[in-house]
XYZ file of C-alpha atoms in Angstrom:
588
model
C 0.243 0.077 -0.168
C 2.664 2.239 0.675
C 4.587 1.644 -2.480
C 1.638 2.373 -4.315
C 1.350 5.618 -2.746
C 4.901 6.306 -2.981
C 4.347 5.558 -6.411
C 1.404 7.924 -7.042
C 3.388 10.593 -5.481
C 6.499 10.223 -7.878
C 3.969 10.252 -10.506
C 2.486 13.499 -9.203
C 5.505 14.972 -8.937
C 7.130 13.975 -12.576
C 3.664 15.455 -13.725
C 3.940 18.803 -12.525
C 7.584 19.495 -12.888
C 6.831 19.836 -16.725
C 4.242 22.247 -15.903
C 6.690 24.087 -13.358
C 8.760 24.582 -16.027
C 6.233 25.640 -18.449
C 4.752 28.108 -15.956
C 8.254 29.580 -15.646
C 9.049 29.586 -19.394
C 5.802 31.793 -19.675
C 6.956 34.212 -17.195
C 10.222 34.819 -18.340
C 8.217 35.560 -22.225
C 6.177 38.211 -20.482
C 9.052 39.710 -18.465
C 10.580 39.922 -21.857
C 7.233 41.522 -23.419
C 7.379 44.062 -20.496
C 11.000 45.340 -22.008
C 10.391 44.580 -25.543
C 7.082 46.799 -25.401
C 8.708 49.835 -23.466
C 7.592 53.066 -24.610
C 9.543 55.101 -27.249
C 8.586 58.613 -26.784
C 11.003 61.368 -28.104
C 10.042 63.665 -25.436
C 9.615 63.618 -21.646
C 6.396 65.500 -20.623
C 4.512 65.596 -17.032
C 5.549 63.384 -14.370
C 8.550 61.938 -16.104
C 10.140 65.306 -16.787
C 10.129 65.933 -13.261
C 11.766 62.511 -12.459
C 14.553 62.898 -14.868
C 15.484 66.543 -14.583
C 15.158 65.910 -11.049
C 17.777 62.907 -11.438
C 19.990 64.986 -13.441
C 19.977 67.907 -11.102
C 21.209 65.287 -8.406
C 23.932 63.997 -10.675
C 25.247 67.476 -11.472
C 25.450 68.256 -7.817
C 22.856 70.974 -7.977
C 20.724 69.420 -5.183
C 17.158 68.435 -5.235
C 15.881 71.446 -7.341
C 14.036 71.313 -10.948
C 14.524 74.578 -13.157
C 16.881 76.148 -10.616
C 13.986 76.179 -7.538
C 14.036 73.931 -4.408
C 11.787 71.065 -5.367
C 8.830 69.982 -2.789
C 6.478 67.939 -5.258
C 7.860 64.369 -5.202
C 9.943 62.537 -2.827
C 13.471 61.859 -3.906
C 13.744 58.154 -3.813
C 12.845 57.241 -7.572
C 15.116 60.188 -9.023
C 18.083 58.943 -6.932
C 17.241 55.503 -8.249
C 17.175 56.709 -11.871
C 20.584 58.860 -11.183
C 22.797 55.763 -12.923
C 20.845 55.731 -15.727
C 20.919 59.627 -16.395
C 24.574 59.491 -15.882
C 25.195 56.498 -18.807
C 22.153 57.788 -21.441
C 21.283 61.207 -20.624
C 17.436 62.092 -21.213
C 17.329 59.522 -23.375
C 13.335 58.376 -23.247
C 13.586 54.547 -24.248
C 16.425 53.809 -22.229
C 15.542 55.276 -19.231
C 11.940 53.296 -19.488
C 13.789 49.805 -19.913
C 16.137 50.699 -17.254
C 12.915 51.353 -15.111
C 11.589 48.243 -16.413
C 14.198 46.379 -15.137
C 13.736 47.879 -12.012
C 9.839 46.585 -11.802
C 10.703 43.482 -12.556
C 13.264 42.990 -10.097
C 10.073 43.988 -7.611
C 8.255 41.044 -9.343
C 11.109 38.973 -8.274
C 10.855 39.997 -4.597
C 7.223 39.598 -4.604
C 7.916 36.212 -5.021
C 10.696 36.237 -2.520
C 8.138 37.608 0.278
C 5.530 35.259 -1.017
C 7.662 32.105 -0.777
C 9.093 33.442 2.923
C 5.429 33.588 4.162
C 5.098 30.195 4.100
C 0.754 29.899 3.024
C 1.272 30.683 -0.535
C 2.425 27.438 -2.205
C 2.652 28.908 -5.754
C 4.282 32.187 -5.631
C 5.128 31.698 -9.570
C 1.268 32.049 -10.185
C 0.902 34.970 -8.200
C 3.914 36.566 -10.342
C 2.014 34.928 -13.376
C -0.979 37.585 -12.285
C 1.301 40.560 -12.237
C 3.019 40.063 -15.434
C 0.057 39.080 -17.556
C -1.910 42.365 -16.182
C -2.788 45.132 -18.623
C -2.818 47.938 -15.715
C 0.831 46.478 -14.838
C 1.852 46.448 -18.366
C 1.046 49.995 -18.579
C 2.892 50.877 -15.730
C 6.006 48.610 -16.042
C 6.375 50.050 -19.667
C 6.612 53.689 -18.817
C 8.476 55.506 -16.645
C 6.565 55.141 -13.024
C 7.945 54.819 -9.775
C 5.234 52.167 -8.706
C 7.637 49.489 -10.037
C 10.339 50.872 -7.640
C 7.726 50.934 -4.716
C 6.903 47.250 -5.272
C 10.486 46.349 -5.048
C 11.230 48.385 -1.655
C 7.966 46.921 -0.331
C 8.233 43.353 -1.134
C 12.065 43.380 0.058
C 10.586 45.212 3.784
C 7.744 42.490 3.794
C 9.751 39.315 2.923
C 12.258 40.782 5.429
C 9.955 40.961 8.538
C 8.359 37.746 7.286
C 11.478 35.966 7.603
C 11.944 36.683 11.447
C 8.240 36.966 12.831
C 8.139 33.917 14.593
C 10.499 33.343 17.819
C 13.395 30.764 17.425
C 13.230 27.315 18.518
C 14.040 26.701 21.804
C 13.572 30.668 22.707
C 17.060 31.074 21.644
C 17.736 34.872 20.624
C 19.551 36.235 17.818
C 23.094 37.648 18.777
C 23.551 41.691 19.061
C 25.489 41.926 15.658
C 22.618 40.208 13.871
C 19.771 42.308 15.614
C 21.897 45.617 14.859
C 22.403 44.291 11.553
C 18.546 43.859 11.090
C 17.775 47.024 12.535
C 20.035 48.838 10.158
C 18.588 46.863 7.193
C 15.113 47.602 8.384
C 15.957 51.333 9.152
C 16.854 51.529 5.090
C 14.225 50.057 3.748
C 11.819 52.042 6.062
C 13.110 55.150 4.683
C 13.045 54.247 1.222
C 9.608 52.916 1.219
C 8.049 56.765 1.512
C 10.998 58.262 -0.301
C 9.890 56.470 -3.285
C 6.529 57.661 -3.057
C 4.656 59.635 -0.115
C 1.935 57.005 0.157
C 4.590 54.942 1.970
C 3.469 57.217 5.249
C 1.234 54.314 6.092
C 4.026 52.404 7.254
C 5.227 53.646 10.601
C 1.374 53.317 11.533
C 0.752 49.506 10.100
C 4.311 48.942 12.030
C 2.918 50.313 15.494
C -0.387 48.441 15.075
C 1.695 44.930 13.878
C 3.586 45.331 16.984
C 0.716 45.954 19.156
C -1.581 43.012 17.795
C 1.734 40.964 17.519
C 2.857 41.422 21.342
C -0.380 41.915 22.996
C -2.563 39.662 21.227
C -3.571 36.195 23.063
C -0.365 33.351 21.931
C 1.395 35.483 19.556
C 4.671 36.597 20.121
C 7.083 38.303 17.613
C 10.264 37.081 17.768
C 13.308 39.708 18.505
C 14.405 39.904 15.022
C 11.281 41.054 13.819
C 10.879 43.549 16.427
C 14.547 44.886 15.748
C 13.739 45.012 11.833
C 10.259 46.532 12.439
C 11.818 48.984 14.931
C 14.388 50.093 12.540
C 12.133 50.303 9.444
C 9.695 52.618 11.847
C 12.493 54.787 12.584
C 13.886 55.056 9.235
C 10.472 55.883 7.932
C 9.531 58.589 10.651
C 13.243 60.069 10.259
C 12.490 60.512 6.669
C 8.921 61.890 6.994
C 10.315 64.435 9.690
C 12.783 65.609 7.138
C 10.747 65.584 4.095
C 7.493 67.017 5.428
C 8.935 70.656 6.032
C 10.292 70.610 1.855
C 7.814 68.817 0.688
C 3.838 68.901 0.545
C 4.023 71.102 -2.613
C 1.884 70.022 -5.942
C 3.354 72.314 -8.313
C 4.351 75.949 -7.795
C 1.198 77.260 -6.124
C -0.822 74.323 -4.734
C -0.409 72.319 -1.436
C -1.437 68.988 -0.744
C -3.933 70.018 1.902
C -5.406 72.750 -0.423
C -6.097 69.891 -3.109
C -7.698 67.798 -0.222
C -10.247 70.854 0.553
C -11.035 71.672 -3.094
C -14.422 71.290 -4.497
C -12.840 70.078 -7.444
C -8.753 70.055 -7.536
C -9.186 69.861 -11.383
C -10.600 73.451 -11.339
C -9.271 75.135 -8.334
C -11.413 78.563 -8.892
C -14.838 76.465 -7.739
C -12.955 76.976 -4.480
C -13.157 75.391 -0.882
C -15.459 71.906 -0.393
C -17.620 71.915 2.703
C -17.584 68.908 4.993
C -20.388 66.851 3.046
C -18.749 67.782 -0.391
C -15.132 66.196 0.931
C -17.336 63.138 2.277
C -19.167 62.731 -1.165
C -15.826 62.684 -2.668
C -14.599 60.049 -0.349
C -17.413 57.576 -1.684
C -17.057 58.613 -4.661
C -12.999 57.625 -4.755
C -14.017 54.065 -2.917
C -16.016 53.353 -5.771
C -13.676 54.494 -8.484
C -10.696 52.233 -6.575
C -13.111 49.192 -6.007
C -13.775 49.250 -9.411
C -10.175 49.425 -10.669
C -9.374 46.568 -8.221
C -12.231 44.589 -10.411
C -10.204 45.934 -13.596
C -7.077 44.513 -12.320
C -8.394 41.291 -11.143
C -10.148 40.719 -14.346
C -8.075 42.524 -16.981
C -11.307 44.036 -18.350
C -11.599 47.676 -18.777
C -13.347 49.620 -17.428
C -15.593 49.296 -15.156
C -17.766 52.147 -14.093
C -17.291 53.367 -10.548
C -20.314 51.850 -8.595
C -20.106 51.353 -4.627
C -22.902 48.747 -4.544
C -22.427 47.431 -8.296
C -21.915 43.739 -7.864
C -18.489 42.904 -8.970
C -17.318 45.534 -6.821
C -19.569 44.898 -3.700
C -18.183 41.043 -3.677
C -14.730 42.104 -4.113
C -15.144 44.324 -1.123
C -16.417 41.448 0.777
C -13.623 39.152 -0.031
C -10.976 41.697 0.588
C -12.273 42.119 4.018
C -12.513 38.952 4.993
C -9.303 38.302 3.494
C -7.671 41.052 5.379
C -9.475 39.934 8.607
C -7.728 36.446 8.316
C -4.164 38.426 7.569
C -4.398 40.542 10.663
C -4.797 37.339 12.655
C -1.577 36.297 11.849
C 1.680 36.659 14.278
C 2.884 39.432 11.699
C 0.140 41.051 10.584
C 1.890 43.888 8.661
C 0.682 43.522 5.297
C -2.783 43.580 6.038
C -2.291 46.938 8.159
C -0.234 48.385 5.299
C -2.987 47.786 3.035
C -5.769 49.561 5.110
C -3.354 52.346 5.452
C -2.624 52.698 1.589
C -5.770 52.561 0.543
C -7.192 55.231 3.332
C -4.511 57.314 1.518
C -5.241 56.780 -2.044
C -9.483 57.001 -1.669
C -8.610 60.415 0.278
C -6.432 61.474 -2.914
C -8.506 63.427 -5.107
C -7.248 62.127 -8.161
C -7.901 59.037 -10.376
C -5.070 57.759 -12.002
C -6.429 54.544 -13.044
C -5.226 51.081 -11.710
C -1.585 52.539 -11.604
C -2.135 53.421 -7.783
C -2.997 49.904 -7.158
C -0.245 48.237 -8.840
C 2.058 48.197 -6.174
C -0.561 46.719 -3.735
C -1.657 44.443 -6.372
C -0.049 41.083 -5.138
C -1.488 42.228 -1.681
C -4.959 42.533 -3.291
C -4.737 38.944 -5.211
C -3.546 37.262 -1.745
C -6.569 39.021 0.147
C -8.948 37.638 -2.409
C -8.116 34.186 -2.278
C -7.979 33.898 1.406
C -11.425 35.663 1.524
C -12.951 33.321 -1.013
C -11.178 30.707 1.064
C -13.048 31.910 4.029
C -16.184 32.799 2.230
C -16.328 29.202 1.228
C -16.178 27.556 4.433
C -19.049 29.662 5.724
C -21.567 29.347 3.100
C -24.928 28.841 4.319
C -25.527 24.822 4.655
C -29.283 24.958 5.055
C -32.106 26.513 2.606
C -33.051 28.454 5.585
C -29.695 30.106 5.741
C -29.975 30.865 1.795
C -33.504 32.396 1.941
C -31.851 35.223 4.581
C -28.993 35.778 2.213
C -31.499 36.466 -0.754
C -32.839 38.909 1.173
C -29.788 40.566 1.792
C -28.985 40.454 -2.220
C -32.369 41.756 -2.759
C -31.843 44.932 -0.591
C -28.377 45.235 -2.550
C -30.386 45.291 -5.985
C -32.828 48.139 -4.672
C -29.342 50.064 -3.512
C -27.612 49.480 -6.634
C -30.938 51.051 -8.231
C -30.788 53.793 -6.061
C -27.096 54.451 -6.857
C -27.602 54.049 -10.829
C -30.317 56.682 -10.317
C -28.459 58.887 -8.736
C -25.545 58.343 -11.109
C -27.806 59.442 -13.843
C -29.494 56.307 -14.971
C -27.396 56.080 -18.086
C -24.866 53.762 -17.364
C -26.014 49.869 -18.768
C -23.219 48.273 -16.320
C -25.227 49.843 -13.442
C -28.581 48.141 -14.855
C -26.422 44.602 -15.339
C -25.505 44.910 -11.609
C -29.123 45.745 -10.321
C -29.950 42.543 -12.748
C -27.510 40.526 -11.245
C -28.099 41.187 -7.814
C -31.958 40.104 -8.718
C -30.787 37.246 -10.387
C -28.815 36.291 -7.251
C -31.603 36.790 -4.937
C -33.994 34.879 -7.155
C -31.758 32.094 -7.565
C -30.678 31.977 -3.711
C -34.464 31.985 -2.473
C -35.645 29.196 -5.129
C -32.703 27.006 -4.986
C -31.308 27.591 -1.638
C -32.067 23.513 -1.172
C -30.044 22.757 -4.191
C -27.392 25.167 -2.952
C -27.032 23.844 0.455
C -27.062 20.401 -0.741
C -24.154 21.546 -3.322
C -20.714 20.735 -2.233
C -18.118 19.921 -4.965
C -14.579 19.276 -4.429
C -12.579 22.350 -4.747
C -9.233 21.580 -6.656
C -7.572 25.221 -5.318
C -4.906 24.410 -7.851
C -7.018 23.956 -11.315
C -9.145 26.653 -9.867
C -6.128 29.159 -9.317
C -4.909 27.795 -12.666
C -7.560 27.758 -14.709
C -8.117 31.656 -13.257
C -4.419 32.447 -14.426
C -4.789 31.186 -18.039
C -8.230 32.993 -18.408
C -6.891 35.993 -16.976
C -3.766 35.775 -19.843
C -5.750 35.302 -22.270
C -8.163 37.689 -21.414
C -5.200 40.522 -21.323
C -2.842 39.160 -23.704
C -4.618 40.814 -27.012
C -4.334 44.523 -25.149
C -0.720 43.659 -24.256
C 0.498 42.555 -27.564
C -1.726 45.441 -29.225
C 0.319 48.222 -26.928
C 3.265 46.422 -27.443
C 2.963 46.953 -31.530
C 1.695 50.360 -30.918
C 4.824 51.720 -28.539
C 7.142 49.799 -30.840
C 5.752 51.294 -33.760
C 6.207 54.850 -32.232
C 2.596 55.817 -30.674
C 3.483 58.583 -28.109
C 1.665 60.233 -25.384
C -0.385 63.252 -26.089
C 1.621 65.072 -23.195
C 5.111 64.307 -25.111
C 3.514 65.165 -29.077
C 2.156 68.760 -27.750
C 5.581 70.019 -26.522
C 7.897 68.623 -29.651
C 7.345 71.256 -31.992
C 8.096 73.701 -29.166
C 11.522 72.127 -28.041
C 12.806 72.252 -31.685
C 11.853 75.866 -32.053
C 12.874 76.984 -28.478
C 16.105 75.461 -29.116
C 17.006 77.093 -32.340
C 15.400 80.852 -31.470
C 16.457 81.344 -27.794
C 19.625 81.182 -25.562
C 20.025 80.156 -21.887
C 19.338 83.418 -20.241
C 15.751 83.102 -21.847
C 12.730 83.014 -19.861
C 9.497 81.492 -20.860
C 5.953 81.140 -19.405
C 3.671 78.072 -20.378
C 0.074 77.279 -19.962
C 1.103 73.180 -18.813
C 3.937 71.240 -19.592
C 6.702 73.334 -18.399
C 8.446 70.690 -16.476
C 9.026 68.913 -20.068
C 9.803 72.177 -21.970
C 12.416 72.816 -19.589
C 13.933 69.430 -19.255
C 14.421 69.326 -23.085
C 15.379 72.738 -24.022
C 17.560 74.013 -20.860
C 15.510 77.114 -20.655
C 13.830 78.764 -17.658
C 10.118 77.734 -17.819
C 7.720 79.008 -15.734
C 4.428 77.437 -15.391
C 1.105 79.941 -15.613
C -1.310 79.387 -12.663
C -4.601 77.275 -13.202
C -7.136 80.183 -12.750
C -9.434 82.644 -14.804
C -8.481 85.317 -12.766
C -6.539 87.873 -15.072
C -4.781 90.082 -12.428
C -3.310 86.283 -10.755
C -2.186 85.250 -14.774
C -0.745 88.422 -15.437
C 0.779 88.763 -11.854
C 2.625 85.285 -12.638
C 3.600 86.273 -16.351
C 5.173 89.349 -15.209
C 7.019 88.049 -11.863
C 8.790 85.905 -14.257
C 9.823 88.610 -16.666
C 9.257 85.766 -19.615
C 10.055 86.896 -23.098
C 7.919 83.921 -24.605
C 4.929 82.324 -23.778
C 3.937 78.815 -24.660
C 0.828 77.667 -25.474
C 0.396 73.690 -25.750
C -2.814 72.334 -27.171
C -4.946 71.183 -24.898
C -6.360 67.586 -24.840
C -9.797 66.354 -25.646
C -10.616 65.573 -22.153
C -8.459 68.485 -19.925
C -6.922 67.640 -16.821
C -7.060 71.146 -15.523
C -9.840 73.342 -15.732
C -9.596 76.627 -17.084
C -7.586 74.923 -19.812
C -4.101 76.814 -21.649
C -6.217 77.981 -24.830
C -8.595 79.692 -22.263
C -6.095 80.794 -19.872
C -4.672 82.520 -22.939
C -7.657 84.005 -24.192
C -7.914 85.959 -20.803
C -4.563 86.877 -20.589
C -4.881 88.221 -24.441
C -8.153 90.000 -23.781
C -6.850 91.736 -20.640
C -3.623 93.361 -22.421
C -4.473 93.362 -26.320
C -1.387 93.805 -28.433
C 1.144 91.892 -25.824
C 0.972 88.556 -27.202
C 1.989 88.051 -30.708
C 2.390 84.787 -32.750
C 5.805 83.996 -33.740
C 5.330 79.988 -33.960
C 2.756 77.398 -34.333
C 2.850 73.671 -34.669
C -0.126 71.148 -35.035
C -0.372 70.930 -31.226
C 0.818 74.203 -30.023
C 1.796 77.837 -30.233
C 4.766 80.368 -28.890
C 3.977 83.959 -28.413
C 6.464 86.909 -27.883
C 5.463 89.523 -25.248
C 5.957 92.670 -26.750
C 5.530 96.287 -25.069
C 1.758 97.431 -26.554
């Protein structure tokens, strides 16, 4: 009998070997596709221009400055990481994007290491498959974004803490040198996390809560190694934040983070301050938006419209809540606490950047959904009466979803689809509750996850391949396109002493021309607009073309119209290209 079992086990292991090999071959191919599909923009604009310009200033010894001014918009971690690439390739967009993509892929490997350290994840490679097959992750990894580096630092920190969570066997304590080394490592990683992205400020709170629950919780004693590394990480993150907050907190040259959070609409500053109810409404809207983006990441289908009580959004919220509850019950609950803090910050941030902000916590999101799904399956109703009670709640959610759909304009087909799904679920649970109570198929977790991974790839791969073809073929972002013609003209017709003002993209214009370029404030107030232009002593005003869906209002063209109408005869067109214009300021 034992021999037969051994033979069966051996055959199973031999069967899994080729599958495991195919899995890692597929992962290598997906990783290569990320590098192969890197963007080939000719110019950097927006956030990318900030990053590269700051890295160049640090490399040249100017300090943390952009266009001659001390910088407090973005934390210094990502520009510091870009310094070797900027030293080697200068402002070469494609080379720098590939370099950033390599950092991101190291982040993927770090996630695999963290999951392996946990001990409760049997197939870390499958998690990596989801990361590399995700359309949202591909969009981040093939662009100059800091999320990949944040993922790397976060995974290294979580893996380091996971490794030393439990006390050593027999009560043995690590030596003083090991504790000191762990504390220094934690210090570096703890400082690096918020230095890459400010949302890393969730770390010290997560560490405090983890230590409190780990030490005070019944029967859960954390190891000395964990306490040393967590203490170092806490000290590092707090020390960095105390250094950065007085220097940072500025968004552009005119608005602070606090101002943005209290505006009616940060995209249109002229609307003024929001009242408490307006801020609360925005928090609900942002929660619905992030839930919908979470569904997009988990399904590889876009877009899901923002609904707080939509069928997939609420199912995701329930599974994640159950998964986090299980995570917080572990000896080392830091991942659960950090995820909660991270999402609290993201939900309060008044800008919707698509799925990008969820990419660094995508592995956690997957983990919590799986753990929550396992728990939900284990506590599902086992009687017809239990399913009938569940049907009442589903019917109530159908009504709430209908009210939300009507409140959002009643025009969304998705909204009514979720209402229909809630109603159908309630009907099925009410009338087929007995069959559901008796239905107990064997759960083959490996097959379920493998099937999900395959469908996930099949859904997302066409979009990834299409994006690769377009980006390899030279398709560029609108932000980069609308400064290109202006960059060439400014280089040819101005010198290094020339000062310019710009209604948008002043970062990219400065980066690629070396000229001093100051931004024009986002307002329709002519006094403020002309005060900004006069203060800079600008000789030229650059007006890049507006996007079909402008990010800020009033648009650049609208602000130019206000300037021109207020002082007629001052602005003279000297150059135009398909996506922008340059005006010279002359005395009337």
